Amino acid sequence: MSSIKQFQVTFDCAEPERVARFWCEVLGYVVPPPPEGFATWDDFSRSLPPERQGSRFVCLDPSGVGPRMYFQRVPEGKVVKNRLHLDVRVGTGLVGEERLAALEAECARLVPLGAVRGRLLLADDDNESCLGMQDIEGNEFCLD
């Protein structure tokens, strides 16, 4: 039997630090300290060749349980629906109106940060309600 592997979630984006800081707010993640010898991440970025400045950013789960989030600048913009998305679990164990209230409360917190509200999918025979959202660069995610 093989062991469970750690993984990171990588986002292709236009503005890595901006998108990373958005996800820090969504998930309660933190930006790690800059590399040794640099007082800030800006100092580190300025030490790189111009084409690499601001090209990547990272955020971490402060508890060490969740995956590392890596954001890398790519030249192309987002064109189609994501093939993979995050489900932000804010309604776990809740049903009905209580679940809807939790989804709406989290949506209300995220919209001022730049998230865009999508479609509310109401519970059916197989699934509980969830709310589709987009991050600040249009990447889809769900409040679940």
PDB file of C-alpha atoms in Angstrom:
ATOM      1  CA  MET A   1       0.000   0.000   0.000  1.00  0.00           C
ATOM      2  CA  SER A   2       1.443   3.378  -0.970  1.00  0.00           C
ATOM      3  CA  SER A   3       1.624   6.331   1.387  1.00  0.00           C
ATOM      4  CA  ILE A   4      -0.479   9.446   1.006  1.00  0.00           C
ATOM      5  CA  LYS A   5       1.393  12.195  -0.818  1.00  0.00           C
ATOM      6  CA  GLN A   6       1.355  15.875   0.034  1.00  0.00           C
ATOM      7  CA  PHE A   7       0.330  18.184  -2.785  1.00  0.00           C
ATOM      8  CA  GLN A   8       0.104  21.843  -3.594  1.00  0.00           C
ATOM      9  CA  VAL A   9      -2.578  23.641  -5.557  1.00  0.00           C
ATOM     10  CA  THR A  10      -1.176  25.753  -8.395  1.00  0.00           C
ATOM     11  CA  PHE A  11      -2.995  28.679  -9.996  1.00  0.00           C
ATOM     12  CA  ASP A  12      -2.032  30.136 -13.353  1.00  0.00           C
ATOM     13  CA  CYS A  13      -2.784  33.862 -13.157  1.00  0.00           C
ATOM     14  CA  ALA A  14      -1.829  37.343 -14.301  1.00  0.00           C
ATOM     15  CA  GLU A  15      -1.070  38.814 -10.851  1.00  0.00           C
ATOM     16  CA  PRO A  16       0.262  36.108  -8.521  1.00  0.00           C
ATOM     17  CA  GLU A  17       0.586  38.165  -5.343  1.00  0.00           C
ATOM     18  CA  ARG A  18      -2.863  39.743  -5.718  1.00  0.00           C
ATOM     19  CA  VAL A  19      -4.544  36.386  -6.297  1.00  0.00           C
ATOM     20  CA  ALA A  20      -2.554  34.735  -3.480  1.00  0.00           C
ATOM     21  CA  ARG A  21      -3.549  37.417  -0.994  1.00  0.00           C
ATOM     22  CA  PHE A  22      -7.214  37.004  -2.029  1.00  0.00           C
ATOM     23  CA  TRP A  23      -7.003  33.258  -1.289  1.00  0.00           C
ATOM     24  CA  CYS A  24      -5.259  33.956   2.029  1.00  0.00           C
ATOM     25  CA  GLU A  25      -8.360  35.917   3.028  1.00  0.00           C
ATOM     26  CA  VAL A  26     -10.737  33.224   1.742  1.00  0.00           C
ATOM     27  CA  LEU A  27      -8.995  30.311   3.446  1.00  0.00           C
ATOM     28  CA  GLY A  28      -7.307  31.900   6.465  1.00  0.00           C
ATOM     29  CA  TYR A  29      -3.918  31.112   4.930  1.00  0.00           C
ATOM     30  CA  VAL A  30      -0.766  33.160   5.528  1.00  0.00           C
ATOM     31  CA  VAL A  31       2.130  34.415   3.447  1.00  0.00           C
ATOM     32  CA  PRO A  32       5.350  32.751   4.611  1.00  0.00           C
ATOM     33  CA  PRO A  33       8.312  34.907   5.658  1.00  0.00           C
ATOM     34  CA  PRO A  34      10.538  36.103   2.794  1.00  0.00           C
ATOM     35  CA  PRO A  35      13.708  34.155   2.026  1.00  0.00           C
ATOM     36  CA  GLU A  36      16.626  34.615   4.379  1.00  0.00           C
ATOM     37  CA  GLY A  37      18.503  37.835   3.713  1.00  0.00           C
ATOM     38  CA  PHE A  38      15.395  39.760   2.584  1.00  0.00           C
ATOM     39  CA  ALA A  39      13.262  41.966   4.818  1.00  0.00           C
ATOM     40  CA  THR A  40      10.195  41.728   2.559  1.00  0.00           C
ATOM     41  CA  TRP A  41       8.898  39.804  -0.441  1.00  0.00           C
ATOM     42  CA  ASP A  42       9.173  43.046  -2.449  1.00  0.00           C
ATOM     43  CA  ASP A  43      12.895  43.169  -1.615  1.00  0.00           C
ATOM     44  CA  PHE A  44      13.253  39.566  -2.774  1.00  0.00           C
ATOM     45  CA  SER A  45      11.304  40.238  -5.981  1.00  0.00           C
ATOM     46  CA  ARG A  46      13.477  43.263  -6.822  1.00  0.00           C
ATOM     47  CA  SER A  47      16.565  41.027  -6.549  1.00  0.00           C
ATOM     48  CA  LEU A  48      15.328  38.899  -9.467  1.00  0.00           C
ATOM     49  CA  PRO A  49      15.786  39.614 -13.172  1.00  0.00           C
ATOM     50  CA  PRO A  50      13.016  41.952 -14.424  1.00  0.00           C
ATOM     51  CA  GLU A  51      11.156  39.199 -16.286  1.00  0.00           C
ATOM     52  CA  ARG A  52      10.866  37.111 -13.082  1.00  0.00           C
ATOM     53  CA  GLN A  53       9.852  39.913 -10.717  1.00  0.00           C
ATOM     54  CA  GLY A  54       6.371  39.274  -9.350  1.00  0.00           C
ATOM     55  CA  SER A  55       6.118  36.043 -11.335  1.00  0.00           C
ATOM     56  CA  ARG A  56       5.158  33.798  -8.417  1.00  0.00           C
ATOM     57  CA  PHE A  57       3.774  33.875  -4.904  1.00  0.00           C
ATOM     58  CA  VAL A  58       2.910  31.338  -2.206  1.00  0.00           C
ATOM     59  CA  CYS A  59       0.532  31.059   0.707  1.00  0.00           C
ATOM     60  CA  LEU A  60       0.310  28.398   3.400  1.00  0.00           C
ATOM     61  CA  ASP A  61      -2.146  26.926   5.862  1.00  0.00           C
ATOM     62  CA  PRO A  62      -0.810  28.178   9.220  1.00  0.00           C
ATOM     63  CA  SER A  63      -1.775  24.858  10.836  1.00  0.00           C
ATOM     64  CA  GLY A  64       0.269  22.928   8.267  1.00  0.00           C
ATOM     65  CA  VAL A  65      -2.686  20.680   7.419  1.00  0.00           C
ATOM     66  CA  GLY A  66      -3.961  22.184   4.148  1.00  0.00           C
ATOM     67  CA  PRO A  67      -2.058  22.158   0.870  1.00  0.00           C
ATOM     68  CA  ARG A  68       0.435  24.819  -0.094  1.00  0.00           C
ATOM     69  CA  MET A  69      -1.028  27.260  -2.619  1.00  0.00           C
ATOM     70  CA  TYR A  70       1.289  28.342  -5.453  1.00  0.00           C
ATOM     71  CA  PHE A  71       0.472  31.169  -7.876  1.00  0.00           C
ATOM     72  CA  GLN A  72       2.422  31.592 -11.095  1.00  0.00           C
ATOM     73  CA  ARG A  73       2.194  34.279 -13.737  1.00  0.00           C
ATOM     74  CA  VAL A  74       1.306  33.062 -17.211  1.00  0.00           C
ATOM     75  CA  PRO A  75       0.998  35.160 -20.371  1.00  0.00           C
ATOM     76  CA  GLU A  76      -2.430  33.938 -21.452  1.00  0.00           C
ATOM     77  CA  GLY A  77      -5.673  34.921 -19.786  1.00  0.00           C
ATOM     78  CA  LYS A  78      -8.382  32.563 -18.600  1.00  0.00           C
ATOM     79  CA  VAL A  79     -10.570  31.597 -21.556  1.00  0.00           C
ATOM     80  CA  VAL A  80     -12.832  28.706 -20.552  1.00  0.00           C
ATOM     81  CA  LYS A  81     -14.320  27.118 -17.452  1.00  0.00           C
ATOM     82  CA  ASN A  82     -11.857  25.556 -15.003  1.00  0.00           C
ATOM     83  CA  ARG A  83     -11.460  21.792 -15.264  1.00  0.00           C
ATOM     84  CA  LEU A  84     -10.677  21.745 -11.542  1.00  0.00           C
ATOM     85  CA  HIS A  85     -11.957  24.035  -8.812  1.00  0.00           C
ATOM     86  CA  LEU A  86     -11.842  24.431  -5.054  1.00  0.00           C
ATOM     87  CA  ASP A  87     -14.858  23.787  -2.856  1.00  0.00           C
ATOM     88  CA  VAL A  88     -14.592  26.042   0.184  1.00  0.00           C
ATOM     89  CA  ARG A  89     -16.378  24.018   2.870  1.00  0.00           C
ATOM     90  CA  VAL A  90     -18.344  26.580   4.877  1.00  0.00           C
ATOM     91  CA  GLY A  91     -21.574  24.590   5.246  1.00  0.00           C
ATOM     92  CA  THR A  92     -20.274  21.182   6.300  1.00  0.00           C
ATOM     93  CA  GLY A  93     -22.874  19.409   8.432  1.00  0.00           C
ATOM     94  CA  LEU A  94     -25.508  22.077   7.832  1.00  0.00           C
ATOM     95  CA  VAL A  95     -28.723  21.510   5.878  1.00  0.00           C
ATOM     96  CA  GLY A  96     -31.640  23.532   4.624  1.00  0.00           C
ATOM     97  CA  GLU A  97     -31.996  27.168   5.650  1.00  0.00           C
ATOM     98  CA  GLU A  98     -29.072  26.944   8.071  1.00  0.00           C
ATOM     99  CA  ARG A  99     -26.757  25.851   5.247  1.00  0.00           C
ATOM    100  CA  LEU A 100     -28.076  28.547   2.898  1.00  0.00           C
ATOM    101  CA  ALA A 101     -27.467  31.180   5.591  1.00  0.00           C
ATOM    102  CA  ALA A 102     -23.836  29.998   6.007  1.00  0.00           C
ATOM    103  CA  LEU A 103     -23.255  30.114   2.234  1.00  0.00           C
ATOM    104  CA  GLU A 104     -24.785  33.592   1.954  1.00  0.00           C
ATOM    105  CA  ALA A 105     -22.780  34.906   4.919  1.00  0.00           C
ATOM    106  CA  GLU A 106     -19.499  33.704   3.396  1.00  0.00           C
ATOM    107  CA  CYS A 107     -20.481  35.119   0.011  1.00  0.00           C
ATOM    108  CA  ALA A 108     -21.168  38.484   1.661  1.00  0.00           C
ATOM    109  CA  ARG A 109     -17.674  38.372   3.222  1.00  0.00           C
ATOM    110  CA  LEU A 110     -15.918  37.494  -0.040  1.00  0.00           C
ATOM    111  CA  VAL A 111     -17.618  39.859  -2.494  1.00  0.00           C
ATOM    112  CA  PRO A 112     -15.974  42.989  -0.981  1.00  0.00           C
ATOM    113  CA  LEU A 113     -12.614  41.206  -1.422  1.00  0.00           C
ATOM    114  CA  GLY A 114     -13.255  40.952  -5.174  1.00  0.00           C
ATOM    115  CA  ALA A 115     -15.084  37.624  -5.477  1.00  0.00           C
ATOM    116  CA  VAL A 116     -18.005  37.424  -7.869  1.00  0.00           C
ATOM    117  CA  ARG A 117     -21.186  35.636  -6.909  1.00  0.00           C
ATOM    118  CA  GLY A 118     -22.355  32.953  -9.296  1.00  0.00           C
ATOM    119  CA  ARG A 119     -25.281  30.590  -9.324  1.00  0.00           C
ATOM    120  CA  LEU A 120     -26.881  29.142  -6.213  1.00  0.00           C
ATOM    121  CA  LEU A 121     -27.553  25.444  -6.676  1.00  0.00           C
ATOM    122  CA  LEU A 122     -30.302  24.344  -4.330  1.00  0.00           C
ATOM    123  CA  ALA A 123     -30.344  20.941  -2.641  1.00  0.00           C
ATOM    124  CA  ASP A 124     -31.786  17.996  -4.527  1.00  0.00           C
ATOM    125  CA  ASP A 125     -32.104  14.278  -3.814  1.00  0.00           C
ATOM    126  CA  ASP A 126     -28.330  13.740  -4.121  1.00  0.00           C
ATOM    127  CA  ASN A 127     -26.600  16.981  -3.130  1.00  0.00           C
ATOM    128  CA  GLU A 128     -26.824  19.751  -0.579  1.00  0.00           C
ATOM    129  CA  SER A 129     -26.952  23.392  -1.680  1.00  0.00           C
ATOM    130  CA  CYS A 130     -23.788  25.121  -2.899  1.00  0.00           C
ATOM    131  CA  LEU A 131     -22.979  28.543  -4.286  1.00  0.00           C
ATOM    132  CA  GLY A 132     -20.788  29.071  -7.340  1.00  0.00           C
ATOM    133  CA  MET A 133     -18.291  31.936  -7.142  1.00  0.00           C
ATOM    134  CA  GLN A 134     -15.334  33.374  -9.055  1.00  0.00           C
ATOM    135  CA  ASP A 135     -12.101  34.724  -7.604  1.00  0.00           C
ATOM    136  CA  ILE A 136     -10.555  38.051  -8.598  1.00  0.00           C
ATOM    137  CA  GLU A 137      -9.252  36.650 -11.900  1.00  0.00           C
ATOM    138  CA  GLY A 138     -12.388  34.681 -12.801  1.00  0.00           C
ATOM    139  CA  ASN A 139     -11.351  31.239 -11.506  1.00  0.00           C
ATOM    140  CA  GLU A 140     -14.413  29.323 -10.431  1.00  0.00           C
ATOM    141  CA  PHE A 141     -14.830  27.967  -6.908  1.00  0.00           C
ATOM    142  CA  CYS A 142     -17.779  26.846  -4.838  1.00  0.00           C
ATOM    143  CA  LEU A 143     -18.969  27.644  -1.379  1.00  0.00           C
ATOM    144  CA  ASP A 144     -20.027  24.223  -0.211  1.00  0.00           C
TER     145      ASP A 144
END
